[in-house]
PDB file of C-alpha atoms in Angstrom:
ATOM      1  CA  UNK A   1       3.032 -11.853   9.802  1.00 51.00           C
ATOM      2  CA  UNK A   2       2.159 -10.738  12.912  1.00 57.00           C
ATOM      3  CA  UNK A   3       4.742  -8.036  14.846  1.00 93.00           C
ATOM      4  CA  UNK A   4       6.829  -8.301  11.880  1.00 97.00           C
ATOM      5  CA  UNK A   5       7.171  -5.415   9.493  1.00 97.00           C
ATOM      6  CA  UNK A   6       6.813  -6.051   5.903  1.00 94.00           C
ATOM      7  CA  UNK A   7       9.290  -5.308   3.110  1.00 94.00           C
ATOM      8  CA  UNK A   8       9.218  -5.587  -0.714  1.00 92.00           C
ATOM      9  CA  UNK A   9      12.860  -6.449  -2.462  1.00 92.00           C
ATOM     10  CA  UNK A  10      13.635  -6.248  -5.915  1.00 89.00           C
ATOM     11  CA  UNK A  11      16.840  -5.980  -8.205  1.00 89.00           C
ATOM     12  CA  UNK A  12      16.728  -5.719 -11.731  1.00 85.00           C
ATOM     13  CA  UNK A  13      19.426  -6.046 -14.666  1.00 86.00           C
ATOM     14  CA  UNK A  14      19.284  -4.575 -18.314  1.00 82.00           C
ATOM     15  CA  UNK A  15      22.172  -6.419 -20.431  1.00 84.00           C
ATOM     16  CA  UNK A  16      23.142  -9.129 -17.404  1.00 86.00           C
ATOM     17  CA  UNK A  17      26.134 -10.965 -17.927  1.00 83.00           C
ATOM     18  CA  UNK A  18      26.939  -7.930 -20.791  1.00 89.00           C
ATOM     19  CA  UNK A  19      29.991  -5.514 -20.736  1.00 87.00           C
ATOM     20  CA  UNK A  20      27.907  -2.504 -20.297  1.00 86.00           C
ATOM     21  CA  UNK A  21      24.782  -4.230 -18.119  1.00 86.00           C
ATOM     22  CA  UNK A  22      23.214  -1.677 -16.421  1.00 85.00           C
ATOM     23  CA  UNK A  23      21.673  -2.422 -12.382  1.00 87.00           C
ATOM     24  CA  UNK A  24      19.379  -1.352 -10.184  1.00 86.00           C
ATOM     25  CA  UNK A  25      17.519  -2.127  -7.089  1.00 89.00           C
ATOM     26  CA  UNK A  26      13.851  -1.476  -5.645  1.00 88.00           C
ATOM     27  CA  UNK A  27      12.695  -1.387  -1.769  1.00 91.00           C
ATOM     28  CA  UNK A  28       8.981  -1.147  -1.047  1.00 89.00           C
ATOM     29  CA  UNK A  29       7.710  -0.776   2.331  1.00 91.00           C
ATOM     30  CA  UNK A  30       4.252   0.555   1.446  1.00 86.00           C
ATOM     31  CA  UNK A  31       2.223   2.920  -0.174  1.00 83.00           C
ATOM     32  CA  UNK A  32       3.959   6.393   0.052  1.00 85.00           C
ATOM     33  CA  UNK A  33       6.137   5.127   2.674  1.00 90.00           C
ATOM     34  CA  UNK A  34       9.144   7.458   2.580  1.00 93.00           C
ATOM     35  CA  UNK A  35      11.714   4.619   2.964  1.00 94.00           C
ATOM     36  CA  UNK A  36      10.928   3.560  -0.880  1.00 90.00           C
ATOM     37  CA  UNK A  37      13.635   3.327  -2.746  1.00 88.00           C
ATOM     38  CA  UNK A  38      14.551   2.849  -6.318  1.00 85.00           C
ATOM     39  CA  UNK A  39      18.391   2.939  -7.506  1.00 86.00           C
ATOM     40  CA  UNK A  40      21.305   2.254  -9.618  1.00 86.00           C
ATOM     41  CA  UNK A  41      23.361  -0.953  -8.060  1.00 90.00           C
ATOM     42  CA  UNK A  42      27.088   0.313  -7.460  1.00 92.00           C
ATOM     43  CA  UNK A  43      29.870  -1.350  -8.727  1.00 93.00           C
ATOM     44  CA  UNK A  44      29.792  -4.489 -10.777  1.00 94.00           C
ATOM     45  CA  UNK A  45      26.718  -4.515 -12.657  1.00 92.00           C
ATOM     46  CA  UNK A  46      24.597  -8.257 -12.392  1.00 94.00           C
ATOM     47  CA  UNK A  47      21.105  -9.329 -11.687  1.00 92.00           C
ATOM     48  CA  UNK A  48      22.419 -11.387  -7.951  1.00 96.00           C
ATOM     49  CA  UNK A  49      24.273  -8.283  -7.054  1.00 97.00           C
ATOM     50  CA  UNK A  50      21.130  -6.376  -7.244  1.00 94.00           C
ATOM     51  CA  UNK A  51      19.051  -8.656  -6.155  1.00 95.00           C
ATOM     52  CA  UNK A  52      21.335  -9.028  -2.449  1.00 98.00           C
ATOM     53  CA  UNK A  53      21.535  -4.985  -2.529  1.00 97.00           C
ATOM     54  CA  UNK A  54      18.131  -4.855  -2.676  1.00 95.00           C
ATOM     55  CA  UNK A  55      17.725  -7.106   0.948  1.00 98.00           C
ATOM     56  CA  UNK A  56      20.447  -5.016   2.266  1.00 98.00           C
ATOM     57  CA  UNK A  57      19.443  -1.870   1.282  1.00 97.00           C
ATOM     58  CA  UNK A  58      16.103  -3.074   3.406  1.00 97.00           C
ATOM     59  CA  UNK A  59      18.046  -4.321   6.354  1.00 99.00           C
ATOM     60  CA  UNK A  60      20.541  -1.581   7.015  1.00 99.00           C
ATOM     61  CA  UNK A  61      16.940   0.935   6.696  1.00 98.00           C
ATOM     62  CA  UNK A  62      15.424  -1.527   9.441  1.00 98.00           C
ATOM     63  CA  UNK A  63      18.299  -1.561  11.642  1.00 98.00           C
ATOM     64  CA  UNK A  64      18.350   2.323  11.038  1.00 98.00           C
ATOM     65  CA  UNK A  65      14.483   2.564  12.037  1.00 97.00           C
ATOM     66  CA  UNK A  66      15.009  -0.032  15.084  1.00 96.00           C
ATOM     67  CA  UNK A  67      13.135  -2.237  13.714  1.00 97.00           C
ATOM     68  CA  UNK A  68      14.083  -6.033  14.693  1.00 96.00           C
ATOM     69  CA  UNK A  69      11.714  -8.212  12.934  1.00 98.00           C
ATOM     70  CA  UNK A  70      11.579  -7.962   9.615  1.00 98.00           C
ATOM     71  CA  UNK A  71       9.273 -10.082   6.817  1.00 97.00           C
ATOM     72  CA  UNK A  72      11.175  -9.646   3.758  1.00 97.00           C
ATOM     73  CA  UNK A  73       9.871 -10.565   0.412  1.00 94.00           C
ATOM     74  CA  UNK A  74      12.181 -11.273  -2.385  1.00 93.00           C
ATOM     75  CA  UNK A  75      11.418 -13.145  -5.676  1.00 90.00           C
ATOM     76  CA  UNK A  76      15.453 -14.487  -5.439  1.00 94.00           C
ATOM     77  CA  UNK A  77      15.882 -17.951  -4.289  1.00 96.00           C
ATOM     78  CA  UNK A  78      19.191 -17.603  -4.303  1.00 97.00           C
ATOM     79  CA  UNK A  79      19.361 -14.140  -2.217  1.00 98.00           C
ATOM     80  CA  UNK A  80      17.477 -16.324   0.234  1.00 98.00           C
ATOM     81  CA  UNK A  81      19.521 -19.688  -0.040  1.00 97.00           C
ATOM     82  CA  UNK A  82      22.752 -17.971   0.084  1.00 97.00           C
ATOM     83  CA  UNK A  83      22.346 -16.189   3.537  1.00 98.00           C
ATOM     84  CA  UNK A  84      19.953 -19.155   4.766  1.00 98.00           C
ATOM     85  CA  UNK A  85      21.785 -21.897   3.558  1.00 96.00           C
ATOM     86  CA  UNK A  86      25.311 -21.375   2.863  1.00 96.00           C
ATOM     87  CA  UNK A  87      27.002 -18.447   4.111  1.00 97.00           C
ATOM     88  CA  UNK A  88      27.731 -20.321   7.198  1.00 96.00           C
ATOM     89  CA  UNK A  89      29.769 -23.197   5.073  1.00 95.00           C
ATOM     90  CA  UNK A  90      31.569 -20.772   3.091  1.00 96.00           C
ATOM     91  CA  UNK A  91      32.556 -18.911   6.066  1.00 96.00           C
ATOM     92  CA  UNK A  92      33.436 -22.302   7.973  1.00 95.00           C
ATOM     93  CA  UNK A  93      35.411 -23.115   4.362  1.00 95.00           C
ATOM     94  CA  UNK A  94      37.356 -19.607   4.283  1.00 96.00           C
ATOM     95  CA  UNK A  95      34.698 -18.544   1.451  1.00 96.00           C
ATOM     96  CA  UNK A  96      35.040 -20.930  -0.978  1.00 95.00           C
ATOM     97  CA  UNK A  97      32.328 -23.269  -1.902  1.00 92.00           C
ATOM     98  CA  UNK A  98      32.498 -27.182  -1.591  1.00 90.00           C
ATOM     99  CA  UNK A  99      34.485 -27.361  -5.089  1.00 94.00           C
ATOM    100  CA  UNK A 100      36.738 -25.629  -3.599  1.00 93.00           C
ATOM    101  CA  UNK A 101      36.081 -22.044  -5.738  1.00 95.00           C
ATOM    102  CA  UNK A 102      35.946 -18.467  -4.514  1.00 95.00           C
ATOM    103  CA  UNK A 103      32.687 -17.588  -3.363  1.00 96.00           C
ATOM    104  CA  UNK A 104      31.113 -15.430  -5.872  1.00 93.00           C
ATOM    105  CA  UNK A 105      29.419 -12.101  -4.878  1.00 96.00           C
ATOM    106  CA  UNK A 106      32.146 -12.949  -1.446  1.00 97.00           C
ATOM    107  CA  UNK A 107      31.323  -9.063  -0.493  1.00 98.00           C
ATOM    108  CA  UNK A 108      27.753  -8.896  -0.886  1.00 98.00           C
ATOM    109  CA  UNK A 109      26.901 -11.901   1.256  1.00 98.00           C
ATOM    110  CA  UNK A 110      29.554 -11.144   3.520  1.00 98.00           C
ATOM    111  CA  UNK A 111      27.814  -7.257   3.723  1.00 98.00           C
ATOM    112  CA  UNK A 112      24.062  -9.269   4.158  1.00 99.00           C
ATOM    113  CA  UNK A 113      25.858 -11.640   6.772  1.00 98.00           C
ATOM    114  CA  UNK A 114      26.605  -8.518   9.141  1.00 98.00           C
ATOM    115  CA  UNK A 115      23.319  -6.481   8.411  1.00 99.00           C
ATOM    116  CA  UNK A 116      21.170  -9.759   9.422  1.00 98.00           C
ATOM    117  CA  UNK A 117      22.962 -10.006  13.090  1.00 97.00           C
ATOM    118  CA  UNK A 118      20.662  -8.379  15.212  1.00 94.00           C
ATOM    119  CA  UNK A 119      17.575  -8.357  13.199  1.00 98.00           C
ATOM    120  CA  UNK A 120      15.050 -11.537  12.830  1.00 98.00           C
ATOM    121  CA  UNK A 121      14.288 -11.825   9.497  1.00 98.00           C
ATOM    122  CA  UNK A 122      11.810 -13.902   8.054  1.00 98.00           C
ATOM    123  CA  UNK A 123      13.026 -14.547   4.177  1.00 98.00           C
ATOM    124  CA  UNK A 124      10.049 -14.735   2.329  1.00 95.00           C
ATOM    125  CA  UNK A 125      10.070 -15.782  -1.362  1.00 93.00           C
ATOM    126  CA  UNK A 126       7.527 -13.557  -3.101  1.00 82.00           C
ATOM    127  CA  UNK A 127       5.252 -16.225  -4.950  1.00 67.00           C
ATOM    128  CA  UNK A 128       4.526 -17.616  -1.222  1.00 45.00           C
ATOM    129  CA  UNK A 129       2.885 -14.691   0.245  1.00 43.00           C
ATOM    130  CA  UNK A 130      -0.506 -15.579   2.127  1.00 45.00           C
ATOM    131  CA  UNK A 131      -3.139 -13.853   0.783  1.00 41.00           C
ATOM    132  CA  UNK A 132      -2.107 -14.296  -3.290  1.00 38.00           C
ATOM    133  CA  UNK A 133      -5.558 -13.669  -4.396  1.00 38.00           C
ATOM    134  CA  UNK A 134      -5.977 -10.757  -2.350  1.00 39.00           C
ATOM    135  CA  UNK A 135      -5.751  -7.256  -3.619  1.00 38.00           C
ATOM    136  CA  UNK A 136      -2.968  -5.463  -1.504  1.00 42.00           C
ATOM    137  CA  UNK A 137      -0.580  -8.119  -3.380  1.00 46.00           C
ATOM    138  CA  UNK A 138      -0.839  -6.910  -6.930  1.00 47.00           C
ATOM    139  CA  UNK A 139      -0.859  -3.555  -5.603  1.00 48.00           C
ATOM    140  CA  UNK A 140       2.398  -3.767  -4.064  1.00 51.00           C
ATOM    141  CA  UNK A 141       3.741  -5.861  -6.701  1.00 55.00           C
ATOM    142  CA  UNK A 142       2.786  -3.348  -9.014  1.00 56.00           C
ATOM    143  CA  UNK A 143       4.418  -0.783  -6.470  1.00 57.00           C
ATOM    144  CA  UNK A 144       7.843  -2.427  -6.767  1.00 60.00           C
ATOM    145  CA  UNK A 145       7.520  -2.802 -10.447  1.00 64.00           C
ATOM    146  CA  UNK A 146       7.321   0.659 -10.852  1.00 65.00           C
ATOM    147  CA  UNK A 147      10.544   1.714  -8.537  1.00 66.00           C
ATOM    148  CA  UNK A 148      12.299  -0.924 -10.221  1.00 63.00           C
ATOM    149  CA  UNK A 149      11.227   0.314 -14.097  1.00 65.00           C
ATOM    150  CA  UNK A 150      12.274   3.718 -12.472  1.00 65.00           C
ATOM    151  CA  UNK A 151      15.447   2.465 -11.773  1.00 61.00           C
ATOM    152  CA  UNK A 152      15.927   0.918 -14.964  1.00 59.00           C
ATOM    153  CA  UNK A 153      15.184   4.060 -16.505  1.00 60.00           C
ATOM    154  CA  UNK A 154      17.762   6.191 -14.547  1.00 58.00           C
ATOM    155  CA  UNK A 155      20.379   3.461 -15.413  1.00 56.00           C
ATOM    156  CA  UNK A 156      19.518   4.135 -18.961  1.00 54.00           C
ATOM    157  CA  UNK A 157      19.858   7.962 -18.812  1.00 53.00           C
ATOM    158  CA  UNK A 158      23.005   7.609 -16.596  1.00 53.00           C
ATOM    159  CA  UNK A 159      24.784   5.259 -18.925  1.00 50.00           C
TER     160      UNK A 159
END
């Protein structure tokens, strides 16, 4: 990816779409890096929600590191088609979508909207990285898994 610094997203879900679902997201920068993160979503507990945390938990520690051009990998099409594709029409449509509904998840695209002025970010989704063969792939697949079972795990304890 050239000068662009590479980021691993992931949010996770136990019980989505249940009354006591349990969230969490993962951010992997690199091996020991000390930016990694894994943690409980706040608020409403889904598998989007995490999944957008996750990409804005990465963006707000770019912005907070100066960095301006980020490669982020995330395995969520929509986390990548909603601030690619169609923020800007619900925004231009006072957030609703073309049926005319409230945008769901309004807050957490409106919070990835704001974090992404400024930074270049190249939305990456994660089964189109170059190099799939290669090893440093798995590794930091295996990387994120791990942060994200963590975080699964502390939802469990804290629940």
């Amino acid at each position: 990816m050239g000068e662009y610094v590479v980021v691993y997203t992931d949010g996770c879900c136990c019980g989505n779409g249940r009354r006591r679902a349990r969230a969490g997201i993962g951010v992997y920068w690199g091996p020991g890096h000390p930016l990694n993160v894994g943690m409980r979503l706040p608020g409403r507990q889904t598998n989007q929600r995490a999944e957008i945390h996750a990409a804005c938990k990465a963006i707000a520690q770019a912005r907070a590191q100066n960095i301006t051009k980020l490669a982020l990998y995330t395995d969520s099409m929509f986390t990548i088609n909603g601030i690619t594709s169609w923020v800007q029409g619900w925004k231009e449509n006072g957030w609703r979508t073309s049926t005319g509904k409230a945008v769901t998840n309004k807050e957490d695209f409106m919070e990835l909207d704001r974090l992404v002025q400024g930074v270049d970010v190249r939305w990456v989704l994660r089964a189109e990285k170059p190099g799939n063969s290669g090893a440093a792939r798995p590794a930091c697949q295996e990387q994120l898994k791990l942060l994200v079972l963590e975080t699964r795990l502390l939802c469990l304890w804290k629940s």
